Amino acid sequence: MIKCSLFSVVCILLSPLLAIAEVSPAKLQASYWVDNSEGLDISGLSFCADNLLAISDKNSAEVYMLKFRGGDAHLVSHLQLTGLEIPEHDEPGNLWVAFKELFRSANELDFEGVSCDEDAIYLVSEHYNRIAVVDGQGDATWQEHLWSPIAKSQGYLQKTNASSEGLVKAGDSFWVAMEREPRGLLKLSPNGEVKVFALPKVAGLDFAGRSEDLTGLDYYDGALFTLERNAHAVCRRILPSLEAEWCLDYRALEESPERVYEETRYGKGEGLAVNERGIFVVLDNNNVGRSMAPDDRRALLLHLAFPDDSQ
């Protein structure tokens, strides 16, 4: 009986340690200064039929594509959006948010996440906390489901410009990244059912005293990938538990002398796309120049390798 009790105690003590995700330095495959991206603030990425699509939170009328030629990356137009009217606003989170909305242009859709399937491209608007559905010709409509009131009733989406920040369609369901204070995930089923999840913490991530945030999502190889900007990290999270299996820390790459921007108070990772070639993170530099060339205000795209033995 004594041996069994001791073994049980040891197992209980060790089990939290076994659940801690490994956080390792990211290995760089390639990096690109994205031509034609100045002032656009790229806010989302997604692989769609082998094309790497991108969106801008400064231009709500266009979906872009990243083209790679001769070691360079170029941002080009993919689709011009038509038919997307101003939607009904969701329920305000609080009086202060409602007051600030009075001074914000209704036409500022603020797209922050992009995803796709064989039928359509999907964009999430942070301003309206709604998903837009875009067909192959660029005709766009708002998805019928209103999901943000449930999230707000549970304490999420409480701050202006800190709400719906990432989107991915996984199977028949959508996942929405809710940015910060608090951060969380929302799952929207095809029938409109909404489930809200707190994101399990990862002991090895360092947010450096800044808000714990969530700014990008992707789904690949049966797992959800999360972009945790202020920790300069990408994590592979297991479904349905959302526990992190591993995380990559790309801080040293983002802040290296040849890549660092003039303003570094916060992390800048906004868009995340994952496929068999690796992990792609795009930085929204808010039109800030880089330290080594202040007049160069292009976005930075990092291509990271999967960690060893993860495939």
JSON list of C-alpha atoms in Angstrom, two decimals, residues 139-249:
[
{"chain": "A", "resi": 139, "resn": "ASP", "atom": "CA", "xyz": [-19.17, 39.09, -55.05]},
{"chain": "A", "resi": 140, "resn": "ALA", "atom": "CA", "xyz": [-19.43, 39.31, -51.26]},
{"chain": "A", "resi": 141, "resn": "THR", "atom": "CA", "xyz": [-22.22, 38.87, -48.72]},
{"chain": "A", "resi": 142, "resn": "TRP", "atom": "CA", "xyz": [-22.35, 38.71, -44.95]},
{"chain": "A", "resi": 143, "resn": "GLN", "atom": "CA", "xyz": [-22.80, 35.31, -43.35]},
{"chain": "A", "resi": 144, "resn": "GLU", "atom": "CA", "xyz": [-26.16, 35.12, -41.60]},
{"chain": "A", "resi": 145, "resn": "HIS", "atom": "CA", "xyz": [-24.98, 33.96, -38.18]},
{"chain": "A", "resi": 146, "resn": "LEU", "atom": "CA", "xyz": [-24.48, 36.55, -35.42]},
{"chain": "A", "resi": 147, "resn": "TRP", "atom": "CA", "xyz": [-22.05, 35.05, -32.95]},
{"chain": "A", "resi": 148, "resn": "SER", "atom": "CA", "xyz": [-20.47, 37.99, -31.14]},
{"chain": "A", "resi": 149, "resn": "PRO", "atom": "CA", "xyz": [-23.35, 38.69, -28.67]},
{"chain": "A", "resi": 150, "resn": "ILE", "atom": "CA", "xyz": [-22.71, 35.31, -27.03]},
{"chain": "A", "resi": 151, "resn": "ALA", "atom": "CA", "xyz": [-18.99, 36.02, -26.80]},
{"chain": "A", "resi": 152, "resn": "LYS", "atom": "CA", "xyz": [-19.65, 39.46, -25.33]},
{"chain": "A", "resi": 153, "resn": "SER", "atom": "CA", "xyz": [-22.01, 38.02, -22.74]},
{"chain": "A", "resi": 154, "resn": "GLN", "atom": "CA", "xyz": [-19.09, 35.87, -21.57]},
{"chain": "A", "resi": 155, "resn": "GLY", "atom": "CA", "xyz": [-16.71, 38.82, -21.25]},
{"chain": "A", "resi": 156, "resn": "TYR", "atom": "CA", "xyz": [-14.95, 38.70, -24.63]},
{"chain": "A", "resi": 157, "resn": "LEU", "atom": "CA", "xyz": [-14.82, 41.30, -27.45]},
{"chain": "A", "resi": 158, "resn": "GLN", "atom": "CA", "xyz": [-15.00, 44.13, -24.93]},
{"chain": "A", "resi": 159, "resn": "LYS", "atom": "CA", "xyz": [-12.49, 46.53, -26.50]},
{"chain": "A", "resi": 160, "resn": "THR", "atom": "CA", "xyz": [-12.52, 48.52, -29.72]},
{"chain": "A", "resi": 161, "resn": "ASN", "atom": "CA", "xyz": [-9.85, 47.34, -32.15]},
{"chain": "A", "resi": 162, "resn": "ALA", "atom": "CA", "xyz": [-9.06, 44.31, -29.99]},
{"chain": "A", "resi": 163, "resn": "SER", "atom": "CA", "xyz": [-11.74, 41.79, -30.89]},
{"chain": "A", "resi": 164, "resn": "SER", "atom": "CA", "xyz": [-12.08, 39.49, -33.96]},
{"chain": "A", "resi": 165, "resn": "GLU", "atom": "CA", "xyz": [-8.50, 39.12, -35.12]},
{"chain": "A", "resi": 166, "resn": "GLY", "atom": "CA", "xyz": [-8.14, 35.79, -36.93]},
{"chain": "A", "resi": 167, "resn": "LEU", "atom": "CA", "xyz": [-10.23, 33.27, -38.85]},
{"chain": "A", "resi": 168, "resn": "VAL", "atom": "CA", "xyz": [-9.94, 29.72, -40.12]},
{"chain": "A", "resi": 169, "resn": "LYS", "atom": "CA", "xyz": [-12.46, 27.28, -41.54]},
{"chain": "A", "resi": 170, "resn": "ALA", "atom": "CA", "xyz": [-11.74, 23.77, -40.27]},
{"chain": "A", "resi": 171, "resn": "GLY", "atom": "CA", "xyz": [-14.09, 21.20, -41.72]},
{"chain": "A", "resi": 172, "resn": "ASP", "atom": "CA", "xyz": [-17.61, 22.61, -41.55]},
{"chain": "A", "resi": 173, "resn": "SER", "atom": "CA", "xyz": [-16.89, 24.97, -38.64]},
{"chain": "A", "resi": 174, "resn": "PHE", "atom": "CA", "xyz": [-15.23, 28.36, -38.29]},
{"chain": "A", "resi": 175, "resn": "TRP", "atom": "CA", "xyz": [-12.79, 29.32, -35.57]},
{"chain": "A", "resi": 176, "resn": "VAL", "atom": "CA", "xyz": [-12.42, 33.01, -34.69]},
{"chain": "A", "resi": 177, "resn": "ALA", "atom": "CA", "xyz": [-9.48, 34.40, -32.71]},
{"chain": "A", "resi": 178, "resn": "MET", "atom": "CA", "xyz": [-10.59, 36.96, -30.11]},
{"chain": "A", "resi": 179, "resn": "GLU", "atom": "CA", "xyz": [-7.57, 39.18, -29.66]},
{"chain": "A", "resi": 180, "resn": "ARG", "atom": "CA", "xyz": [-7.09, 40.25, -26.05]},
{"chain": "A", "resi": 181, "resn": "GLU", "atom": "CA", "xyz": [-8.31, 41.33, -22.62]},
{"chain": "A", "resi": 182, "resn": "PRO", "atom": "CA", "xyz": [-9.23, 38.54, -22.54]},
{"chain": "A", "resi": 183, "resn": "ARG", "atom": "CA", "xyz": [-8.06, 36.53, -25.50]},
{"chain": "A", "resi": 184, "resn": "GLY", "atom": "CA", "xyz": [-9.99, 33.45, -26.51]},
{"chain": "A", "resi": 185, "resn": "LEU", "atom": "CA", "xyz": [-11.32, 31.27, -29.30]},
{"chain": "A", "resi": 186, "resn": "LEU", "atom": "CA", "xyz": [-14.83, 31.05, -30.70]},
{"chain": "A", "resi": 187, "resn": "LYS", "atom": "CA", "xyz": [-16.12, 28.05, -32.65]},
{"chain": "A", "resi": 188, "resn": "LEU", "atom": "CA", "xyz": [-19.06, 28.61, -34.98]},
{"chain": "A", "resi": 189, "resn": "SER", "atom": "CA", "xyz": [-20.86, 25.49, -36.22]},
{"chain": "A", "resi": 190, "resn": "PRO", "atom": "CA", "xyz": [-22.74, 25.38, -39.55]},
{"chain": "A", "resi": 191, "resn": "ASN", "atom": "CA", "xyz": [-26.09, 25.63, -37.74]},
{"chain": "A", "resi": 192, "resn": "GLY", "atom": "CA", "xyz": [-24.99, 28.78, -35.93]},
{"chain": "A", "resi": 193, "resn": "GLU", "atom": "CA", "xyz": [-24.14, 27.13, -32.60]},
{"chain": "A", "resi": 194, "resn": "VAL", "atom": "CA", "xyz": [-21.48, 29.13, -30.76]},
{"chain": "A", "resi": 195, "resn": "LYS", "atom": "CA", "xyz": [-18.91, 27.80, -28.30]},
{"chain": "A", "resi": 196, "resn": "VAL", "atom": "CA", "xyz": [-16.36, 30.02, -26.57]},
{"chain": "A", "resi": 197, "resn": "PHE", "atom": "CA", "xyz": [-13.04, 28.77, -25.21]},
{"chain": "A", "resi": 198, "resn": "ALA", "atom": "CA", "xyz": [-10.32, 30.23, -23.03]},
{"chain": "A", "resi": 199, "resn": "LEU", "atom": "CA", "xyz": [-6.90, 29.45, -24.47]},
{"chain": "A", "resi": 200, "resn": "PRO", "atom": "CA", "xyz": [-4.82, 27.14, -22.24]},
{"chain": "A", "resi": 201, "resn": "LYS", "atom": "CA", "xyz": [-1.63, 28.83, -21.10]},
{"chain": "A", "resi": 202, "resn": "VAL", "atom": "CA", "xyz": [1.84, 27.70, -22.13]},
{"chain": "A", "resi": 203, "resn": "ALA", "atom": "CA", "xyz": [4.37, 27.98, -19.32]},
{"chain": "A", "resi": 204, "resn": "GLY", "atom": "CA", "xyz": [7.34, 28.72, -21.56]},
{"chain": "A", "resi": 205, "resn": "LEU", "atom": "CA", "xyz": [5.85, 31.67, -23.46]},
{"chain": "A", "resi": 206, "resn": "ASP", "atom": "CA", "xyz": [7.09, 35.13, -22.49]},
{"chain": "A", "resi": 207, "resn": "PHE", "atom": "CA", "xyz": [4.70, 38.01, -23.23]},
{"chain": "A", "resi": 208, "resn": "ALA", "atom": "CA", "xyz": [7.21, 40.42, -21.62]},
{"chain": "A", "resi": 209, "resn": "GLY", "atom": "CA", "xyz": [4.58, 42.12, -19.46]},
{"chain": "A", "resi": 210, "resn": "ARG", "atom": "CA", "xyz": [2.39, 42.93, -22.45]},
{"chain": "A", "resi": 211, "resn": "SER", "atom": "CA", "xyz": [-1.16, 41.71, -22.98]},
{"chain": "A", "resi": 212, "resn": "GLU", "atom": "CA", "xyz": [-1.54, 38.03, -23.80]},
{"chain": "A", "resi": 213, "resn": "ASP", "atom": "CA", "xyz": [-3.01, 38.18, -27.27]},
{"chain": "A", "resi": 214, "resn": "LEU", "atom": "CA", "xyz": [-4.05, 36.05, -30.22]},
{"chain": "A", "resi": 215, "resn": "THR", "atom": "CA", "xyz": [-3.79, 37.47, -33.73]},
{"chain": "A", "resi": 216, "resn": "GLY", "atom": "CA", "xyz": [-3.83, 34.66, -36.29]},
{"chain": "A", "resi": 217, "resn": "LEU", "atom": "CA", "xyz": [-5.15, 31.14, -36.87]},
{"chain": "A", "resi": 218, "resn": "ASP", "atom": "CA", "xyz": [-4.71, 28.27, -39.25]},
{"chain": "A", "resi": 219, "resn": "TYR", "atom": "CA", "xyz": [-5.71, 24.61, -39.40]},
{"chain": "A", "resi": 220, "resn": "TYR", "atom": "CA", "xyz": [-3.30, 22.03, -40.73]},
{"chain": "A", "resi": 221, "resn": "ASP", "atom": "CA", "xyz": [-2.66, 18.31, -40.23]},
{"chain": "A", "resi": 222, "resn": "GLY", "atom": "CA", "xyz": [-5.56, 17.97, -37.78]},
{"chain": "A", "resi": 223, "resn": "ALA", "atom": "CA", "xyz": [-4.39, 20.71, -35.42]},
{"chain": "A", "resi": 224, "resn": "LEU", "atom": "CA", "xyz": [-5.10, 24.38, -34.80]},
{"chain": "A", "resi": 225, "resn": "PHE", "atom": "CA", "xyz": [-2.15, 26.76, -35.12]},
{"chain": "A", "resi": 226, "resn": "THR", "atom": "CA", "xyz": [-2.23, 30.00, -33.12]},
{"chain": "A", "resi": 227, "resn": "LEU", "atom": "CA", "xyz": [-0.20, 33.18, -33.60]},
{"chain": "A", "resi": 228, "resn": "GLU", "atom": "CA", "xyz": [0.53, 34.65, -30.16]},
{"chain": "A", "resi": 229, "resn": "ARG", "atom": "CA", "xyz": [1.92, 38.02, -31.19]},
{"chain": "A", "resi": 230, "resn": "ASN", "atom": "CA", "xyz": [3.23, 39.59, -28.00]},
{"chain": "A", "resi": 231, "resn": "ALA", "atom": "CA", "xyz": [5.08, 36.37, -27.18]},
{"chain": "A", "resi": 232, "resn": "HIS", "atom": "CA", "xyz": [6.46, 36.29, -30.77]},
{"chain": "A", "resi": 233, "resn": "ALA", "atom": "CA", "xyz": [5.30, 32.69, -31.00]},
{"chain": "A", "resi": 234, "resn": "VAL", "atom": "CA", "xyz": [3.35, 30.17, -33.06]},
{"chain": "A", "resi": 235, "resn": "CYS", "atom": "CA", "xyz": [1.83, 27.19, -31.25]},
{"chain": "A", "resi": 236, "resn": "ARG", "atom": "CA", "xyz": [0.41, 23.91, -32.52]},
{"chain": "A", "resi": 237, "resn": "ARG", "atom": "CA", "xyz": [-2.68, 23.14, -30.43]},
{"chain": "A", "resi": 238, "resn": "ILE", "atom": "CA", "xyz": [-4.41, 19.79, -30.20]},
{"chain": "A", "resi": 239, "resn": "LEU", "atom": "CA", "xyz": [-8.16, 19.53, -30.78]},
{"chain": "A", "resi": 240, "resn": "PRO", "atom": "CA", "xyz": [-10.46, 19.43, -28.94]},
{"chain": "A", "resi": 241, "resn": "SER", "atom": "CA", "xyz": [-8.45, 20.26, -25.79]},
{"chain": "A", "resi": 242, "resn": "LEU", "atom": "CA", "xyz": [-6.60, 23.26, -27.33]},
{"chain": "A", "resi": 243, "resn": "GLU", "atom": "CA", "xyz": [-3.56, 22.33, -25.25]},
{"chain": "A", "resi": 244, "resn": "ALA", "atom": "CA", "xyz": [-0.31, 23.31, -26.96]},
{"chain": "A", "resi": 245, "resn": "GLU", "atom": "CA", "xyz": [1.78, 20.44, -28.27]},
{"chain": "A", "resi": 246, "resn": "TRP", "atom": "CA", "xyz": [4.72, 22.71, -29.13]},
{"chain": "A", "resi": 247, "resn": "CYS", "atom": "CA", "xyz": [5.48, 26.37, -29.79]},
{"chain": "A", "resi": 248, "resn": "LEU", "atom": "CA", "xyz": [8.08, 28.20, -31.87]},
{"chain": "A", "resi": 249, "resn": "ASP", "atom": "CA", "xyz": [9.55, 31.45, -30.58]}
]
